[in-house]
């Protein structure tokens, strides 16, 4: 039989059937697994035989989720984590040591920024940010101790795009471990490994879950690079719970249909917002006005579910706008079936100075919309009436 396609793999990759012949995979809510006898236990602990021992190490639901994600991303191996941040942090801790240096861009998720700038320096690991709009200038930022390139594309919240294939060559020139956060695109829209990424990091909490229910994360990539991350997670404890893994594995079954609709709703909204008189700029990877639209089209099959736009009138206008929304939710999450609006300048990035926010691509009136699966006319109608009410 020919190789199964993405949609089929997402649905048909399942844990082995139990003696009950279930069609839908059950939840294996067990902290540990039993042994027949002392010899089996000895052989398992001696690593002569592969089987489940304890759910911090492995569990059938967690393994199913990892196996499926690896197939969808085209990865050799993977490890699941309790959250996306555990995947990000575990990757750094497993592959870096005191004195090492990371190259990244400011266009990364807020908590990742905090890990890079506040947590890792305590352990002697430092980071330099390159300009997301000028990757060529990154050549000058590489130091002898630079070990790892960490990027997010599209980035959160500003949907900035970096050229994945160009970065592969960059990493080859400088012998860097190449890590991509693929949370915004999901493997359905973009497969960084096809463009040469060594490791792909995910917050499964967002589009993969898709309904705002559970936290989860994963790292997938080359087997020899996953091994130390697996050891770090197994040893230190941020393992994915079997219940969350069960939810996330089910979620992957519908990822393609959900993303198709998220993307078509988002594109429609972005196009319409471009001609609204109160909107200064709209950012969406598949709009021709996006500075990296060409790169986005080269590496993504659609633009994703996040649309950003800037209202004239600054912070006050942004806050008034949020207060006027009637359908969209105000919440910190994204990638939900429900449309979510956030105003980064007064919430997630409120602690930065205005200059720092601008450097991070966040003007005062920037609104981030995680476009949901409601009817597009209801989403657009709510956003239009709120823009009007915020004048
Ligand atoms: C949310 C997010 C994370 C962190 O994921 P959690 O599951 O919240 O820990 C990492 N990267 C990006 C791009 C995100 O949006």
PDB file of C-alpha atoms in Angstrom, residues 42-216:
ATOM      1  CA  UNK A  42      15.335  -7.181  36.008  1.00  0.00           C
ATOM      2  CA  UNK A  43      15.521  -7.334  32.198  1.00  0.00           C
ATOM      3  CA  UNK A  44      13.359  -4.224  31.833  1.00  0.00           C
ATOM      4  CA  UNK A  45      15.410  -2.187  34.260  1.00  0.00           C
ATOM      5  CA  UNK A  46      18.614  -3.426  32.608  1.00  0.00           C
ATOM      6  CA  UNK A  47      17.239  -1.958  29.355  1.00  0.00           C
ATOM      7  CA  UNK A  48      17.288  -5.359  27.651  1.00  0.00           C
ATOM      8  CA  UNK A  49      13.610  -5.086  26.912  1.00  0.00           C
ATOM      9  CA  UNK A  50      11.439  -2.123  26.010  1.00  0.00           C
ATOM     10  CA  UNK A  51       8.172  -1.776  27.862  1.00  0.00           C
ATOM     11  CA  UNK A  52       6.309   0.623  30.086  1.00  0.00           C
ATOM     12  CA  UNK A  53       7.516   0.900  33.678  1.00  0.00           C
ATOM     13  CA  UNK A  54       6.193   4.132  35.144  1.00  0.00           C
ATOM     14  CA  UNK A  55       4.113   6.893  33.542  1.00  0.00           C
ATOM     15  CA  UNK A  56       6.699   9.597  34.156  1.00  0.00           C
ATOM     16  CA  UNK A  57       8.880   7.619  31.707  1.00  0.00           C
ATOM     17  CA  UNK A  58       6.312   6.339  29.216  1.00  0.00           C
ATOM     18  CA  UNK A  59       2.631   5.489  28.852  1.00  0.00           C
ATOM     19  CA  UNK A  60       0.581   4.080  25.922  1.00  0.00           C
ATOM     20  CA  UNK A  61      -1.495   7.263  25.484  1.00  0.00           C
ATOM     21  CA  UNK A  62       1.577   9.484  25.582  1.00  0.00           C
ATOM     22  CA  UNK A  63       3.394   7.198  23.140  1.00  0.00           C
ATOM     23  CA  UNK A  64       0.460   7.249  20.721  1.00  0.00           C
ATOM     24  CA  UNK A  65       0.442  11.049  20.730  1.00  0.00           C
ATOM     25  CA  UNK A  66       4.209  11.194  20.182  1.00  0.00           C
ATOM     26  CA  UNK A  67       4.151   8.572  17.415  1.00  0.00           C
ATOM     27  CA  UNK A  68       1.386  10.414  15.598  1.00  0.00           C
ATOM     28  CA  UNK A  69       3.065  13.807  15.884  1.00  0.00           C
ATOM     29  CA  UNK A  70       6.345  12.318  14.609  1.00  0.00           C
ATOM     30  CA  UNK A  71       4.599  10.906  11.545  1.00  0.00           C
ATOM     31  CA  UNK A  72       2.862  14.216  10.851  1.00  0.00           C
ATOM     32  CA  UNK A  73       6.065  16.258  11.253  1.00  0.00           C
ATOM     33  CA  UNK A  74       8.227  13.716   9.394  1.00  0.00           C
ATOM     34  CA  UNK A  75      10.401  13.230  12.486  1.00  0.00           C
ATOM     35  CA  UNK A  76      12.394  10.190  13.590  1.00  0.00           C
ATOM     36  CA  UNK A  77      11.567  10.499  17.278  1.00  0.00           C
ATOM     37  CA  UNK A  78       9.873  12.686  19.853  1.00  0.00           C
ATOM     38  CA  UNK A  79       9.141  13.364  23.477  1.00  0.00           C
ATOM     39  CA  UNK A  80       5.935  14.734  24.966  1.00  0.00           C
ATOM     40  CA  UNK A  81       5.902  17.256  27.797  1.00  0.00           C
ATOM     41  CA  UNK A  82       3.401  18.684  30.272  1.00  0.00           C
ATOM     42  CA  UNK A  83       3.346  22.082  28.505  1.00  0.00           C
ATOM     43  CA  UNK A  84       4.903  23.844  25.552  1.00  0.00           C
ATOM     44  CA  UNK A  85       7.286  25.675  27.886  1.00  0.00           C
ATOM     45  CA  UNK A  86       8.530  22.355  29.289  1.00  0.00           C
ATOM     46  CA  UNK A  87       9.379  21.380  25.698  1.00  0.00           C
ATOM     47  CA  UNK A  88      11.212  24.664  25.110  1.00  0.00           C
ATOM     48  CA  UNK A  89      13.076  24.569  28.437  1.00  0.00           C
ATOM     49  CA  UNK A  90      13.841  20.839  28.212  1.00  0.00           C
ATOM     50  CA  UNK A  91      15.392  21.356  24.783  1.00  0.00           C
ATOM     51  CA  UNK A  92      17.698  24.084  26.126  1.00  0.00           C
ATOM     52  CA  UNK A  93      18.635  22.164  29.268  1.00  0.00           C
ATOM     53  CA  UNK A  94      19.368  18.922  27.431  1.00  0.00           C
ATOM     54  CA  UNK A  95      21.517  20.509  24.740  1.00  0.00           C
ATOM     55  CA  UNK A  96      23.274  23.446  26.398  1.00  0.00           C
ATOM     56  CA  UNK A  97      25.667  23.928  29.261  1.00  0.00           C
ATOM     57  CA  UNK A  98      27.255  26.796  31.137  1.00  0.00           C
ATOM     58  CA  UNK A  99      29.054  29.172  28.787  1.00  0.00           C
ATOM     59  CA  UNK A 100      26.962  28.334  25.724  1.00  0.00           C
ATOM     60  CA  UNK A 101      25.247  31.018  23.667  1.00  0.00           C
ATOM     61  CA  UNK A 102      21.897  31.001  21.828  1.00  0.00           C
ATOM     62  CA  UNK A 103      21.010  33.035  18.763  1.00  0.00           C
ATOM     63  CA  UNK A 104      17.329  33.911  18.420  1.00  0.00           C
ATOM     64  CA  UNK A 105      15.044  36.778  17.490  1.00  0.00           C
ATOM     65  CA  UNK A 106      12.889  38.957  19.737  1.00  0.00           C
ATOM     66  CA  UNK A 107       9.910  37.618  17.810  1.00  0.00           C
ATOM     67  CA  UNK A 108       9.375  34.742  20.263  1.00  0.00           C
ATOM     68  CA  UNK A 109       6.591  33.877  22.690  1.00  0.00           C
ATOM     69  CA  UNK A 110       6.666  35.934  25.927  1.00  0.00           C
ATOM     70  CA  UNK A 111       7.527  33.057  28.293  1.00  0.00           C
ATOM     71  CA  UNK A 112      10.259  31.871  25.922  1.00  0.00           C
ATOM     72  CA  UNK A 113      11.678  35.397  26.013  1.00  0.00           C
ATOM     73  CA  UNK A 114      11.649  35.254  29.831  1.00  0.00           C
ATOM     74  CA  UNK A 115      13.429  31.886  29.856  1.00  0.00           C
ATOM     75  CA  UNK A 116      16.068  33.172  27.425  1.00  0.00           C
ATOM     76  CA  UNK A 117      16.595  36.518  29.121  1.00  0.00           C
ATOM     77  CA  UNK A 118      15.950  35.785  32.806  1.00  0.00           C
ATOM     78  CA  UNK A 119      16.183  32.064  33.618  1.00  0.00           C
ATOM     79  CA  UNK A 120      19.033  30.791  31.453  1.00  0.00           C
ATOM     80  CA  UNK A 121      21.524  33.589  32.288  1.00  0.00           C
ATOM     81  CA  UNK A 122      21.457  32.333  35.924  1.00  0.00           C
ATOM     82  CA  UNK A 123      22.957  29.112  34.577  1.00  0.00           C
ATOM     83  CA  UNK A 124      25.553  30.858  32.420  1.00  0.00           C
ATOM     84  CA  UNK A 125      23.643  30.473  29.147  1.00  0.00           C
ATOM     85  CA  UNK A 126      23.161  33.732  27.251  1.00  0.00           C
ATOM     86  CA  UNK A 127      21.104  34.764  24.218  1.00  0.00           C
ATOM     87  CA  UNK A 128      21.450  37.407  21.530  1.00  0.00           C
ATOM     88  CA  UNK A 129      18.466  38.507  19.454  1.00  0.00           C
ATOM     89  CA  UNK A 130      18.820  39.203  15.759  1.00  0.00           C
ATOM     90  CA  UNK A 131      16.500  41.476  13.790  1.00  0.00           C
ATOM     91  CA  UNK A 132      13.626  39.322  12.517  1.00  0.00           C
ATOM     92  CA  UNK A 133      13.429  41.408   9.328  1.00  0.00           C
ATOM     93  CA  UNK A 134      17.127  41.169   8.546  1.00  0.00           C
ATOM     94  CA  UNK A 135      18.452  37.608   9.032  1.00  0.00           C
ATOM     95  CA  UNK A 136      21.544  38.395   6.928  1.00  0.00           C
ATOM     96  CA  UNK A 137      22.703  40.626   9.784  1.00  0.00           C
ATOM     97  CA  UNK A 138      22.715  37.584  12.085  1.00  0.00           C
ATOM     98  CA  UNK A 139      26.047  36.450  10.608  1.00  0.00           C
ATOM     99  CA  UNK A 140      27.767  39.090  12.740  1.00  0.00           C
ATOM    100  CA  UNK A 141      26.048  37.869  15.938  1.00  0.00           C
ATOM    101  CA  UNK A 142      27.497  34.362  15.918  1.00  0.00           C
ATOM    102  CA  UNK A 143      30.222  33.771  18.518  1.00  0.00           C
ATOM    103  CA  UNK A 144      32.589  30.855  19.035  1.00  0.00           C
ATOM    104  CA  UNK A 145      30.349  29.701  21.920  1.00  0.00           C
ATOM    105  CA  UNK A 146      27.097  29.946  19.918  1.00  0.00           C
ATOM    106  CA  UNK A 147      25.535  26.478  19.927  1.00  0.00           C
ATOM    107  CA  UNK A 148      21.893  26.809  19.064  1.00  0.00           C
ATOM    108  CA  UNK A 149      19.571  28.810  16.811  1.00  0.00           C
ATOM    109  CA  UNK A 150      16.052  29.134  18.167  1.00  0.00           C
ATOM    110  CA  UNK A 151      13.258  30.625  16.059  1.00  0.00           C
ATOM    111  CA  UNK A 152       9.492  30.840  15.922  1.00  0.00           C
ATOM    112  CA  UNK A 153       7.757  31.210  12.552  1.00  0.00           C
ATOM    113  CA  UNK A 154       5.115  32.544  12.347  1.00  0.00           C
ATOM    114  CA  UNK A 155       5.947  34.303  15.615  1.00  0.00           C
ATOM    115  CA  UNK A 156       3.666  35.036  18.561  1.00  0.00           C
ATOM    116  CA  UNK A 157       2.065  37.594  18.599  1.00  0.00           C
ATOM    117  CA  UNK A 158       3.227  39.529  15.514  1.00  0.00           C
ATOM    118  CA  UNK A 159       3.132  36.672  12.910  1.00  0.00           C
ATOM    119  CA  UNK A 160       6.615  37.536  11.664  1.00  0.00           C
ATOM    120  CA  UNK A 161       8.039  35.009   9.215  1.00  0.00           C
ATOM    121  CA  UNK A 162      11.576  33.650   8.944  1.00  0.00           C
ATOM    122  CA  UNK A 163      12.929  31.725   5.954  1.00  0.00           C
ATOM    123  CA  UNK A 164      13.343  28.139   7.186  1.00  0.00           C
ATOM    124  CA  UNK A 165      15.494  26.944   4.251  1.00  0.00           C
ATOM    125  CA  UNK A 166      17.822  29.964   4.502  1.00  0.00           C
ATOM    126  CA  UNK A 167      18.264  29.315   8.221  1.00  0.00           C
ATOM    127  CA  UNK A 168      19.301  25.699   7.505  1.00  0.00           C
ATOM    128  CA  UNK A 169      22.228  26.991   5.433  1.00  0.00           C
ATOM    129  CA  UNK A 170      23.002  29.534   8.143  1.00  0.00           C
ATOM    130  CA  UNK A 171      23.151  26.770  10.775  1.00  0.00           C
ATOM    131  CA  UNK A 172      25.373  24.662   8.513  1.00  0.00           C
ATOM    132  CA  UNK A 173      27.789  27.569   8.040  1.00  0.00           C
ATOM    133  CA  UNK A 174      28.079  28.077  11.783  1.00  0.00           C
ATOM    134  CA  UNK A 175      27.555  24.523  13.040  1.00  0.00           C
ATOM    135  CA  UNK A 176      24.448  25.361  15.098  1.00  0.00           C
ATOM    136  CA  UNK A 177      21.683  23.138  16.405  1.00  0.00           C
ATOM    137  CA  UNK A 178      18.578  24.370  14.557  1.00  0.00           C
ATOM    138  CA  UNK A 179      15.371  24.489  16.649  1.00  0.00           C
ATOM    139  CA  UNK A 180      11.992  25.749  15.378  1.00  0.00           C
ATOM    140  CA  UNK A 181       8.834  26.440  17.413  1.00  0.00           C
ATOM    141  CA  UNK A 182       6.094  25.289  15.023  1.00  0.00           C
ATOM    142  CA  UNK A 183       3.165  26.077  17.340  1.00  0.00           C
ATOM    143  CA  UNK A 184       1.473  28.686  15.104  1.00  0.00           C
ATOM    144  CA  UNK A 185       1.620  26.660  11.902  1.00  0.00           C
ATOM    145  CA  UNK A 186       1.152  23.068  13.150  1.00  0.00           C
ATOM    146  CA  UNK A 187       2.508  20.254  10.924  1.00  0.00           C
ATOM    147  CA  UNK A 188      -0.571  20.572   8.737  1.00  0.00           C
ATOM    148  CA  UNK A 189       0.549  23.966   7.423  1.00  0.00           C
ATOM    149  CA  UNK A 190       4.332  23.739   7.759  1.00  0.00           C
ATOM    150  CA  UNK A 191       6.906  20.985   8.290  1.00  0.00           C
ATOM    151  CA  UNK A 192      10.153  22.593   9.459  1.00  0.00           C
ATOM    152  CA  UNK A 193      11.997  19.256   9.219  1.00  0.00           C
ATOM    153  CA  UNK A 194      11.418  19.269   5.436  1.00  0.00           C
ATOM    154  CA  UNK A 195      13.322  22.567   5.405  1.00  0.00           C
ATOM    155  CA  UNK A 196      16.161  21.175   7.503  1.00  0.00           C
ATOM    156  CA  UNK A 197      15.236  21.887  11.142  1.00  0.00           C
ATOM    157  CA  UNK A 198      16.977  19.564  13.627  1.00  0.00           C
ATOM    158  CA  UNK A 199      14.302  19.834  16.320  1.00  0.00           C
ATOM    159  CA  UNK A 200      10.705  21.064  16.251  1.00  0.00           C
ATOM    160  CA  UNK A 201       9.086  22.312  19.440  1.00  0.00           C
ATOM    161  CA  UNK A 202       5.332  22.481  20.064  1.00  0.00           C
ATOM    162  CA  UNK A 203       2.881  23.912  22.483  1.00  0.00           C
ATOM    163  CA  UNK A 204       0.099  21.366  21.949  1.00  0.00           C
ATOM    164  CA  UNK A 205      -2.084  23.555  24.163  1.00  0.00           C
ATOM    165  CA  UNK A 206      -2.960  25.759  21.192  1.00  0.00           C
ATOM    166  CA  UNK A 207      -4.070  24.529  17.743  1.00  0.00           C
ATOM    167  CA  UNK A 208      -3.290  20.877  18.396  1.00  0.00           C
ATOM    168  CA  UNK A 209      -5.770  20.667  21.259  1.00  0.00           C
ATOM    169  CA  UNK A 210      -7.894  23.185  19.419  1.00  0.00           C
ATOM    170  CA  UNK A 211     -10.596  23.542  22.043  1.00  0.00           C
ATOM    171  CA  UNK A 212      -8.830  25.153  24.978  1.00  0.00           C
ATOM    172  CA  UNK A 213      -9.048  22.106  27.241  1.00  0.00           C
ATOM    173  CA  UNK A 214      -5.613  20.791  28.157  1.00  0.00           C
ATOM    174  CA  UNK A 215      -1.967  21.833  28.350  1.00  0.00           C
ATOM    175  CA  UNK A 216       0.698  19.865  26.549  1.00  0.00           C
TER     176      UNK A 216
END
